Short mmCIF file of C-alpha atoms in Angstrom, two decimals:
data_model
loop_
_atom_site.label_atom_id
_atom_site.label_comp_id
_atom_site.label_asym_id
_atom_site.label_seq_id
_atom_site.Cartn_x
_atom_site.Cartn_y
_atom_site.Cartn_z
CA MET A 1 -8.20 -20.12 -5.61
CA MET A 2 -4.75 -18.78 -6.47
CA LYS A 3 -4.30 -17.89 -10.21
CA ARG A 4 -2.76 -19.45 -12.59
CA SER A 5 1.16 -19.10 -13.24
CA THR A 6 2.46 -16.59 -15.88
CA PRO A 7 5.19 -18.10 -17.52
CA LYS A 8 8.81 -17.93 -16.08
CA PRO A 9 10.53 -14.34 -17.69
CA LEU A 10 13.87 -16.48 -18.50
CA THR A 11 14.41 -19.43 -20.40
CA SER A 12 18.35 -19.69 -19.48
CA ALA A 13 19.83 -17.43 -16.66
CA SER A 14 23.22 -17.88 -18.28
CA PRO A 15 23.19 -16.60 -21.34
CA LEU A 16 20.17 -14.07 -20.21
CA ARG A 17 17.47 -15.58 -22.99
CA PHE A 18 14.24 -14.75 -22.00
CA ASN A 19 10.90 -17.05 -22.76
CA ALA A 20 9.10 -15.74 -25.82
CA GLU A 21 5.85 -16.68 -24.51
CA TRP A 22 6.41 -14.56 -21.57
CA ILE A 23 7.59 -10.95 -23.75
CA ASP A 24 4.40 -11.26 -25.68
CA SER A 25 2.33 -11.65 -22.28
CA VAL A 26 4.16 -8.19 -21.17
CA PHE A 27 3.83 -6.37 -24.63
CA SER A 28 0.49 -7.54 -25.58
CA LYS A 29 -1.06 -6.83 -22.23
CA ALA A 30 1.01 -3.56 -21.67
CA LYS A 31 0.23 0.17 -23.26
CA LYS A 32 4.22 1.17 -22.55
CA VAL A 33 7.01 -1.03 -21.37
CA TRP A 34 9.29 1.01 -19.19
CA ILE A 35 12.87 -0.24 -18.23
CA GLY A 36 14.47 1.68 -14.92
CA PHE A 37 18.31 1.97 -16.31
CA SER A 38 20.24 2.95 -13.67
CA GLY A 39 23.11 2.93 -16.32
CA GLY A 40 24.32 0.55 -13.94
CA VAL A 41 25.72 -2.83 -15.39
CA ASP A 42 22.68 -5.13 -14.34
CA SER A 43 19.96 -2.50 -15.85
CA TYR A 44 22.16 -2.09 -19.04
CA VAL A 45 22.14 -6.00 -19.41
CA LEU A 46 18.31 -6.19 -18.82
CA LEU A 47 18.07 -3.31 -21.62
CA HIS A 48 20.25 -4.73 -23.89
CA ALA A 49 18.88 -8.50 -23.63
CA LEU A 50 15.40 -7.31 -24.08
CA VAL A 51 16.36 -5.46 -26.99
CA ASN A 52 17.72 -7.65 -29.06
CA GLN A 53 15.34 -10.53 -28.07
CA ILE A 54 11.60 -8.41 -29.13
CA SER A 55 10.14 -7.22 -32.33
CA ALA A 56 10.47 -3.89 -34.12
CA GLU A 57 6.12 -3.40 -33.28
CA GLN A 58 7.47 -4.19 -29.54
CA LYS A 59 9.98 -1.99 -29.65
CA GLN A 60 7.82 0.67 -30.20
CA LYS A 61 6.47 0.62 -26.50
CA LEU A 62 10.18 0.05 -25.02
CA MET A 63 10.56 2.91 -23.11
CA VAL A 64 13.90 3.53 -20.63
CA LEU A 65 13.19 5.84 -17.80
CA HIS A 66 16.20 7.18 -15.37
CA VAL A 67 15.79 8.89 -12.41
CA HIS A 68 18.26 11.52 -11.20
CA HIS A 69 18.50 11.55 -7.91
CA GLY A 70 21.57 14.13 -7.86
CA LEU A 71 22.98 12.89 -4.94
CA SER A 72 26.62 12.06 -6.80
CA VAL A 73 28.79 14.92 -8.46
CA ASN A 74 28.73 12.49 -11.64
CA ALA A 75 25.03 12.59 -11.94
CA ASP A 76 24.59 14.63 -14.91
CA ASP A 77 27.19 12.46 -16.67
CA TRP A 78 24.98 9.35 -15.58
CA LEU A 79 21.49 10.65 -17.55
CA LYS A 80 23.71 11.43 -20.38
CA HIS A 81 25.40 8.24 -20.84
CA CYS A 82 21.76 6.37 -20.04
CA GLU A 83 20.29 8.58 -22.83
CA HIS A 84 23.36 7.83 -25.29
CA VAL A 85 23.30 3.93 -24.54
CA SER A 86 19.33 4.70 -25.34
CA ASP A 87 19.69 6.18 -28.44
CA LYS A 88 22.61 3.92 -29.60
CA LEU A 89 19.65 1.01 -28.91
CA GLY A 90 16.81 2.84 -30.64
CA VAL A 91 14.69 3.42 -27.71
CA SER A 92 12.95 6.23 -26.64
CA PHE A 93 14.67 7.70 -22.97
CA LEU A 94 12.99 9.17 -20.56
CA ALA A 95 15.01 10.93 -17.49
CA GLU A 96 13.04 11.81 -14.13
CA ARG A 97 14.98 14.32 -11.89
CA VAL A 98 13.81 13.87 -7.74
CA ARG A 99 14.53 15.75 -4.90
CA LEU A 100 15.06 13.01 -1.69
CA GLU A 101 12.60 13.74 1.29
CA THR A 102 14.77 13.77 4.81
CA GLN A 103 14.18 10.15 6.43
CA ALA A 104 16.96 8.31 8.45
CA SER A 105 17.88 6.14 5.80
CA LEU A 106 19.36 7.89 2.44
CA GLU A 107 18.65 4.17 0.79
CA ASP A 108 15.22 4.52 1.57
CA ALA A 109 14.72 8.20 0.44
CA ALA A 110 16.10 7.58 -2.87
CA ARG A 111 13.78 4.20 -3.59
CA ASN A 112 10.62 5.96 -2.13
CA ALA A 113 12.20 8.82 -4.78
CA ARG A 114 12.37 6.35 -7.69
CA TYR A 115 9.00 4.21 -7.34
CA GLN A 116 7.16 8.14 -6.55
CA ALA A 117 9.04 8.76 -9.60
CA PHE A 118 7.60 5.85 -11.73
CA GLN A 119 4.20 5.94 -9.86
CA LYS A 120 4.47 9.50 -11.58
CA ILE A 121 5.14 8.59 -15.23
CA MET A 122 3.24 5.34 -15.76
CA SER A 123 -0.35 4.84 -16.76
CA ASP A 124 -2.21 1.84 -15.05
CA GLN A 125 -1.91 0.03 -18.32
CA ASP A 126 1.97 0.17 -18.34
CA VAL A 127 4.60 -2.08 -16.96
CA ILE A 128 7.87 -1.30 -15.98
CA LEU A 129 11.29 -4.02 -15.43
CA LEU A 130 13.63 -3.56 -12.53
CA ALA A 131 16.76 -5.63 -13.14
CA HIS A 132 16.95 -7.53 -9.27
CA HIS A 133 19.01 -10.11 -9.58
CA ALA A 134 19.62 -12.92 -7.29
CA GLY A 135 22.42 -11.45 -5.37
CA ASP A 136 19.97 -8.77 -4.64
CA GLN A 137 17.17 -11.22 -3.10
CA VAL A 138 20.00 -12.66 -0.97
CA GLU A 139 21.01 -9.33 0.11
CA THR A 140 17.30 -8.34 1.05
CA VAL A 141 16.34 -11.83 2.86
CA LEU A 142 19.47 -11.59 4.94
CA PHE A 143 18.92 -7.64 5.86
CA ARG A 144 14.79 -8.20 6.96
CA LEU A 145 16.11 -11.82 8.90
CA LEU A 146 18.51 -9.71 10.78
CA ARG A 147 16.28 -6.90 11.71
CA GLY A 148 13.79 -9.64 13.08
CA THR A 149 11.24 -9.72 9.74
CA GLY A 150 8.11 -12.57 9.85
CA GLY A 151 7.01 -14.61 7.46
CA LYS A 152 6.22 -12.11 5.21
CA GLY A 153 9.79 -10.37 5.23
CA LEU A 154 10.80 -13.99 4.38
CA THR A 155 9.19 -13.71 0.90
CA GLY A 156 11.88 -11.06 -0.30
CA ILE A 157 11.12 -9.36 -3.11
CA PRO A 158 8.45 -10.14 -5.31
CA GLN A 159 8.92 -11.07 -9.13
CA GLU A 160 5.79 -9.19 -9.32
CA ARG A 161 3.55 -7.09 -7.78
CA LEU A 162 1.47 -3.98 -8.55
CA LEU A 163 3.10 -0.18 -8.27
CA GLY A 164 1.06 1.49 -5.68
CA ASN A 165 -2.31 1.94 -5.32
CA GLY A 166 -2.92 1.62 -9.19
CA ASN A 167 -2.93 -1.31 -11.45
CA ALA A 168 0.37 -0.48 -13.38
CA ARG A 169 2.32 -3.70 -13.04
CA LEU A 170 6.31 -3.69 -11.45
CA ILE A 171 8.07 -6.92 -12.84
CA ARG A 172 11.47 -8.52 -12.05
CA PRO A 173 12.38 -10.93 -14.77
CA PHE A 174 16.26 -11.04 -13.73
CA LEU A 175 15.89 -12.41 -9.73
CA THR A 176 16.71 -15.71 -10.22
CA ALA A 177 19.87 -14.82 -12.49
CA SER A 178 23.01 -14.53 -10.67
CA LYS A 179 25.22 -11.37 -10.62
CA ASN A 180 27.70 -13.64 -12.53
CA ASP A 181 25.16 -14.19 -15.14
CA ILE A 182 24.49 -10.55 -16.34
CA GLU A 183 28.34 -9.57 -15.88
CA ASP A 184 29.02 -12.57 -18.09
CA TYR A 185 26.81 -10.91 -20.21
CA ALA A 186 27.86 -7.68 -19.96
CA LEU A 187 31.84 -8.71 -20.72
CA GLN A 188 30.62 -10.97 -23.92
CA HIS A 189 29.05 -7.96 -25.64
CA LYS A 190 31.40 -5.28 -25.29
CA LEU A 191 29.13 -3.13 -22.76
CA VAL A 192 30.19 -0.19 -20.90
CA TRP A 193 28.49 0.69 -17.36
CA ILE A 194 28.16 3.16 -14.86
CA HIS A 195 30.43 2.50 -11.92
CA ASP A 196 27.81 4.31 -8.76
CA GLU A 197 30.80 4.93 -6.13
CA SER A 198 27.96 4.45 -3.37
CA ASN A 199 28.09 0.58 -3.73
CA THR A 200 31.05 0.46 -1.98
CA ASP A 201 30.25 2.62 1.01
CA GLU A 202 29.76 0.18 3.93
CA ARG A 203 27.91 2.79 6.07
CA PHE A 204 25.02 1.21 3.90
CA THR A 205 23.99 -2.36 5.33
CA ARG A 206 23.14 -3.67 2.27
CA ASN A 207 27.03 -2.81 0.94
CA PHE A 208 28.31 -4.16 3.94
CA LEU A 209 26.19 -7.66 3.23
CA ARG A 210 27.39 -7.74 -0.35
CA GLN A 211 31.09 -6.83 0.08
CA ARG A 212 31.61 -8.65 3.51
CA VAL A 213 28.59 -10.78 4.73
CA VAL A 214 27.79 -13.04 1.70
CA PRO A 215 31.31 -13.46 0.18
CA VAL A 216 32.18 -15.28 3.46
CA LEU A 217 29.07 -17.42 3.29
CA LYS A 218 29.58 -18.42 -0.27
CA GLU A 219 33.11 -19.90 1.06
CA ARG A 220 31.38 -22.41 2.98
CA PHE A 221 27.76 -22.90 1.60
CA PRO A 222 28.63 -22.40 -2.59
CA LYS A 223 24.71 -22.53 -3.20
CA MET A 224 23.78 -20.39 -0.99
CA GLU A 225 22.61 -17.99 -3.53
CA GLN A 226 20.50 -20.56 -5.37
CA ASN A 227 18.69 -21.98 -1.86
CA ILE A 228 18.28 -18.21 -0.27
CA VAL A 229 16.36 -17.96 -3.63
CA SER A 230 14.54 -20.86 -3.98
CA SER A 231 13.45 -20.64 0.15
CA ALA A 232 12.04 -17.02 -1.05
CA GLN A 233 9.98 -18.37 -3.77
CA ARG A 234 8.88 -21.26 -1.54
CA ILE A 235 7.95 -18.91 1.52
CA ALA A 236 6.35 -16.79 -0.68
CA THR A 237 4.27 -19.17 -2.38
CA ASP A 238 3.42 -20.82 1.11
CA TYR A 239 2.18 -17.25 2.27
CA ALA A 240 0.25 -15.99 -0.60
CA MET A 241 -2.01 -19.61 0.15
CA LEU A 242 -1.76 -18.45 4.21
CA SER A 243 -3.00 -15.20 3.25
CA GLN A 244 -5.66 -16.04 1.21
CA PHE A 245 -6.91 -18.90 4.22
CA ALA A 246 -6.56 -16.14 7.29
CA GLN A 247 -9.12 -13.34 4.68
CA GLN A 248 -11.27 -16.40 4.32
CA GLN A 249 -11.81 -16.88 8.13
CA LEU A 250 -11.36 -12.98 8.62
CA THR A 251 -14.27 -12.90 6.22
CA VAL A 252 -16.62 -14.60 8.36
CA TRP A 253 -15.56 -12.86 11.84
CA SER A 254 -16.24 -9.74 10.37
CA ASP A 255 -19.26 -7.69 9.22
CA ALA A 256 -20.87 -6.09 6.29
CA PHE A 257 -18.95 -2.79 7.33
CA GLY A 258 -15.60 -4.48 7.31
CA GLY A 259 -15.52 -4.42 11.36
CA LEU A 260 -14.24 -7.54 13.11
CA ASP A 261 -15.45 -9.00 15.71
CA LEU A 262 -12.84 -9.01 18.92
CA SER A 263 -15.00 -11.92 20.49
CA PHE A 264 -12.86 -14.54 18.00
CA ILE A 265 -9.70 -14.21 18.58
CA MET A 266 -9.60 -12.51 22.29
CA ASP A 267 -9.73 -16.04 23.94
CA LYS A 268 -6.51 -16.92 21.50
CA PRO A 269 -3.24 -17.14 23.31
CA ALA A 270 -1.52 -14.26 22.23
CA GLU A 271 1.16 -14.99 19.26
CA GLU A 272 -2.39 -16.50 17.77
CA ARG A 273 -4.05 -12.79 18.46
CA PHE A 274 -1.14 -10.86 16.83
CA PHE A 275 -1.59 -13.02 14.21
CA TRP A 276 -5.20 -12.33 13.27
CA TRP A 277 -4.33 -8.32 13.71
CA ARG A 278 -1.27 -8.57 11.55
CA TYR A 279 -3.72 -10.71 8.73
CA PHE A 280 -6.30 -7.86 9.56
CA LEU A 281 -4.85 -4.74 9.14
CA GLN A 282 -2.92 -6.04 6.35
CA SER A 283 -6.41 -7.34 4.83
CA LYS A 284 -6.70 -3.03 4.85
CA ASP A 285 -3.29 -2.29 3.11
CA VAL A 286 -1.82 -1.50 6.95
CA SER A 287 1.22 -3.19 7.64
CA LEU A 288 2.38 -2.71 11.56
CA PRO A 289 5.86 -3.52 13.20
CA GLN A 290 5.23 -6.35 16.30
CA ALA A 291 5.87 -3.73 18.97
CA GLN A 292 2.95 -1.72 17.48
CA LEU A 293 0.90 -4.97 16.76
CA GLU A 294 1.35 -6.02 20.74
CA SER A 295 0.13 -1.72 21.29
CA VAL A 296 -2.78 -2.75 19.87
CA ASP A 297 -3.74 -5.62 20.95
CA ALA A 298 -3.24 -4.64 24.46
CA MET A 299 -5.50 -1.65 23.87
CA PHE A 300 -8.50 -3.41 22.67
CA SER A 301 -8.26 -5.68 24.94
CA SER A 302 -9.19 -3.37 27.42
CA ALA A 303 -12.76 -2.90 29.38
CA GLU A 304 -15.63 -2.27 26.94
CA ASP A 305 -16.71 1.06 28.56
CA LYS A 306 -13.57 2.58 27.22
CA GLN A 307 -13.41 4.18 23.83
CA PRO A 308 -9.19 3.51 22.75
CA GLU A 309 -8.23 4.56 19.42
CA PHE A 310 -4.82 3.70 17.85
CA GLU A 311 -3.59 6.11 15.21
CA PHE A 312 -0.92 5.65 12.84
CA PRO A 313 0.38 8.43 9.90
CA HIS A 314 -2.82 7.33 7.12
CA GLY A 315 -5.15 6.51 10.15
CA ARG A 316 -6.52 5.06 12.74
CA ILE A 317 -8.21 2.36 14.90
CA MET A 318 -11.55 2.00 16.96
CA ARG A 319 -13.61 0.01 18.63
CA HIS A 320 -17.34 -0.17 18.45
CA GLN A 321 -19.57 -2.75 20.57
CA HIS A 322 -16.79 -5.29 20.49
CA ALA A 323 -15.73 -5.10 17.24
CA VAL A 324 -12.63 -2.83 15.47
CA TYR A 325 -12.43 -0.99 12.92
CA LEU A 326 -9.84 0.36 10.62
CA LEU A 327 -10.76 4.46 9.84
CA PRO A 328 -9.26 7.26 7.62
CA PRO A 329 -7.92 9.87 9.26
CA ASP A 330 -10.41 12.20 11.42
CA GLU A 331 -11.32 15.61 9.55
CA ALA A 332 -12.59 18.94 10.87
CA VAL A 333 -16.76 18.90 10.74
CA LYS A 334 -17.96 21.03 8.16
CA LEU A 335 -20.48 23.22 9.08
CA ALA A 336 -22.72 25.81 6.17
CA VAL A 337 -26.06 27.07 5.66
CA LEU A 338 -28.21 25.02 3.32
CA VAL A 339 -29.48 25.90 0.04
CA SER A 340 -32.95 23.95 -0.69
CA GLY A 341 -32.32 21.11 -3.38
CA GLU A 342 -28.96 21.59 -3.50
CA MET A 343 -26.42 18.61 -2.09
CA LEU A 344 -23.66 18.97 0.37
CA LEU A 345 -20.76 17.39 0.69
CA ARG A 346 -18.63 17.29 3.40
CA PRO A 347 -15.55 15.06 3.82
CA PHE A 348 -17.76 11.79 5.31
CA ASP A 349 -21.05 12.23 4.14
CA GLU A 350 -23.45 14.20 1.81
CA ILE A 351 -27.22 15.95 2.72
CA CYS A 352 -29.27 17.74 0.64
CA VAL A 353 -32.86 19.53 2.21
CA THR A 354 -35.57 20.15 0.12
CA GLY A 355 -38.51 22.72 1.68
CA SER A 356 -36.53 25.67 3.13
CA ASP A 357 -33.96 28.06 3.05
CA SER A 358 -32.96 28.79 6.53
CA CYS A 359 -31.47 25.01 7.62
CA GLU A 360 -28.04 25.20 9.11
CA LEU A 361 -25.38 22.34 9.85
CA LYS A 362 -24.00 23.29 13.31
CA ALA A 363 -21.53 21.68 15.75
CA ARG A 364 -23.16 19.24 17.85
CA PRO A 365 -25.13 20.50 20.82
CA HIS A 366 -24.78 19.28 24.55
CA GLY A 367 -27.14 19.27 26.75
CA VAL A 368 -30.41 18.78 24.36
CA SER A 369 -33.48 17.03 24.35
CA LEU A 370 -35.20 15.24 21.43
CA ASN A 371 -39.12 15.40 20.70
CA MET A 372 -39.83 11.69 19.58
CA PRO A 373 -42.70 10.56 17.54
CA ASN A 374 -44.42 9.15 20.77
CA GLY A 375 -44.92 12.67 22.04
CA LYS A 376 -41.87 12.13 24.86
CA THR A 377 -38.02 13.63 24.90
CA ARG A 378 -34.97 12.33 25.11
CA LYS A 379 -32.13 13.43 26.04
CA LEU A 380 -29.54 13.72 22.43
CA LYS A 381 -26.44 11.38 24.76
CA LYS A 382 -28.98 8.60 25.89
CA TRP A 383 -30.62 8.74 22.14
CA LEU A 384 -27.17 8.33 20.70
CA ASN A 385 -26.86 5.57 23.45
CA ASP A 386 -30.15 3.77 21.61
CA GLN A 387 -29.05 4.33 18.12
CA ALA A 388 -25.57 2.26 18.44
CA ILE A 389 -24.04 5.56 17.15
CA PRO A 390 -20.17 4.92 17.07
CA SER A 391 -18.11 7.54 18.72
CA TRP A 392 -16.56 8.31 15.30
CA TRP A 393 -19.40 9.63 14.43
CA ARG A 394 -20.96 11.73 16.96
CA GLU A 395 -19.70 14.35 16.13
CA HIS A 396 -19.88 14.04 12.42
CA LEU A 397 -23.57 13.62 12.26
CA PRO A 398 -25.70 16.62 10.08
CA TYR A 399 -26.91 18.68 12.94
CA LEU A 400 -29.79 20.55 11.24
CA TYR A 401 -31.27 23.89 12.78
CA GLN A 402 -33.59 26.28 11.99
CA GLY A 403 -32.44 29.57 13.85
CA ASP A 404 -31.93 27.85 17.44
CA THR A 405 -33.92 24.42 16.98
CA LEU A 406 -32.88 21.15 16.48
CA VAL A 407 -34.80 20.14 13.69
CA ALA A 408 -33.48 16.89 12.45
CA ILE A 409 -30.12 14.53 12.25
CA GLY A 410 -29.51 13.63 9.11
CA ASP A 411 -32.46 11.21 8.53
CA LEU A 412 -32.21 8.99 11.72
CA TRP A 413 -34.60 11.53 13.43
CA GLN A 414 -36.86 14.29 12.54
CA HIS A 415 -38.11 16.90 15.45
CA PRO A 416 -41.99 15.87 14.30
CA ASP A 417 -43.35 20.28 13.82
CA TYR A 418 -40.73 19.87 10.83
CA SER A 419 -42.08 17.00 9.14
CA TYR A 420 -42.50 19.31 5.93
CA LEU A 421 -38.87 19.15 5.35
CA ASP A 422 -37.86 16.19 2.95
CA ILE A 423 -34.09 15.14 3.97
CA LYS A 424 -32.08 13.09 1.80
CA TRP A 425 -28.75 12.21 3.81
CA GLN A 426 -25.50 9.20 2.73
CA ALA A 427 -22.54 8.64 4.90
CA SER A 428 -19.36 7.54 2.81
CA SER A 429 -18.77 4.21 3.11
CA ALA A 430 -15.35 5.63 3.96
CA LEU A 431 -16.30 5.85 7.72
CA PRO A 432 -18.09 3.06 8.84
CA LEU A 433 -21.71 3.53 10.72
CA PRO A 434 -22.81 -0.11 11.54
CA ILE A 435 -26.31 0.54 12.75
CA THR A 436 -29.82 0.18 11.25
CA LYS A 437 -31.53 3.91 10.05
CA CYS A 438 -34.71 4.36 12.67
CA ARG A 439 -36.65 7.49 13.17
#
């Protein structure tokens, strides 16, 4: 079921009055409430309006965070201005200097640096408020639409979300307020704010849209901003419900190890397959562009005797017995001499052997035969197939030796002559091992 909605941040956009119930909800649940403060008019108005509508007790939780990118010759002056404003309003101030990573887009690099700074500073009980407004939402939707976005992209900027992989929250209370509302407030209260010269640089797509495209559209469609913001909100609601229903279906189609049974989707039309690929990956916090989704679909529609692998920066997709699994990046196999009774931790498992100090983990052997309990032997390769060991585990299994003799493979197989060894082995859930253990 969908969560009950929280109170809307604003009771009135024009005078920028906050909902008292919303303020209490934010401050009562948070350890600290941060405001991302660039010194520009949007964030200044957010800070000023909030300070003037909270209690003295709530104000003790409020923190101003300024991220110093160093992109402008005026960056040091901006930092001093933000510190002065915070001091004047009686709010604690913190500046974080960041270095931008090399990326194709300077805008993306600066944004990523800001969010990394937020995650570095905030605890899981904290909240950060950002001053994105309705105009920012319009620019975002237009920008994504022009790049060929899907349904999720048309939801625009979310009013609230978790920050990174933690539980800290990011909230944008001005998302339905117009730029005119914000500037009217600033003029009424005689605020003096920073003017970032980069905001007029039309080499940046958002600036081009803001200065060249949006004004022309507003002339023809005066309510364009309100309509796009309203549409994004409706699409966000529809998309959330669609995601919920899709996840329910994927749960039915997936095994206990998180693998998606391809038999449920491969007979569907291409666009439907892409839909299910997209939601399967999103359920694992992975988002791929359409071209890569098409590559994944083609790759895993191949003959079942092949072992396709699709790698991306933070993981890989592989197939086993007609199901696909999202796996972490591969790591080097850790080989070591084992000390009796001591647990050895490895990237994807842990193992403990009791009964001998002469056991050693070695690399996967080739061409060897295993002695079976019935007195017969079985080639290792055939045994791995018998046990349906996934290809991604075959090098990582703990091949346990005494001298030159393979005496055990984890707790899946043990040489009959070495039954005195007590072996405890546990595979990590991070690397699925969808088998039924049997010796």
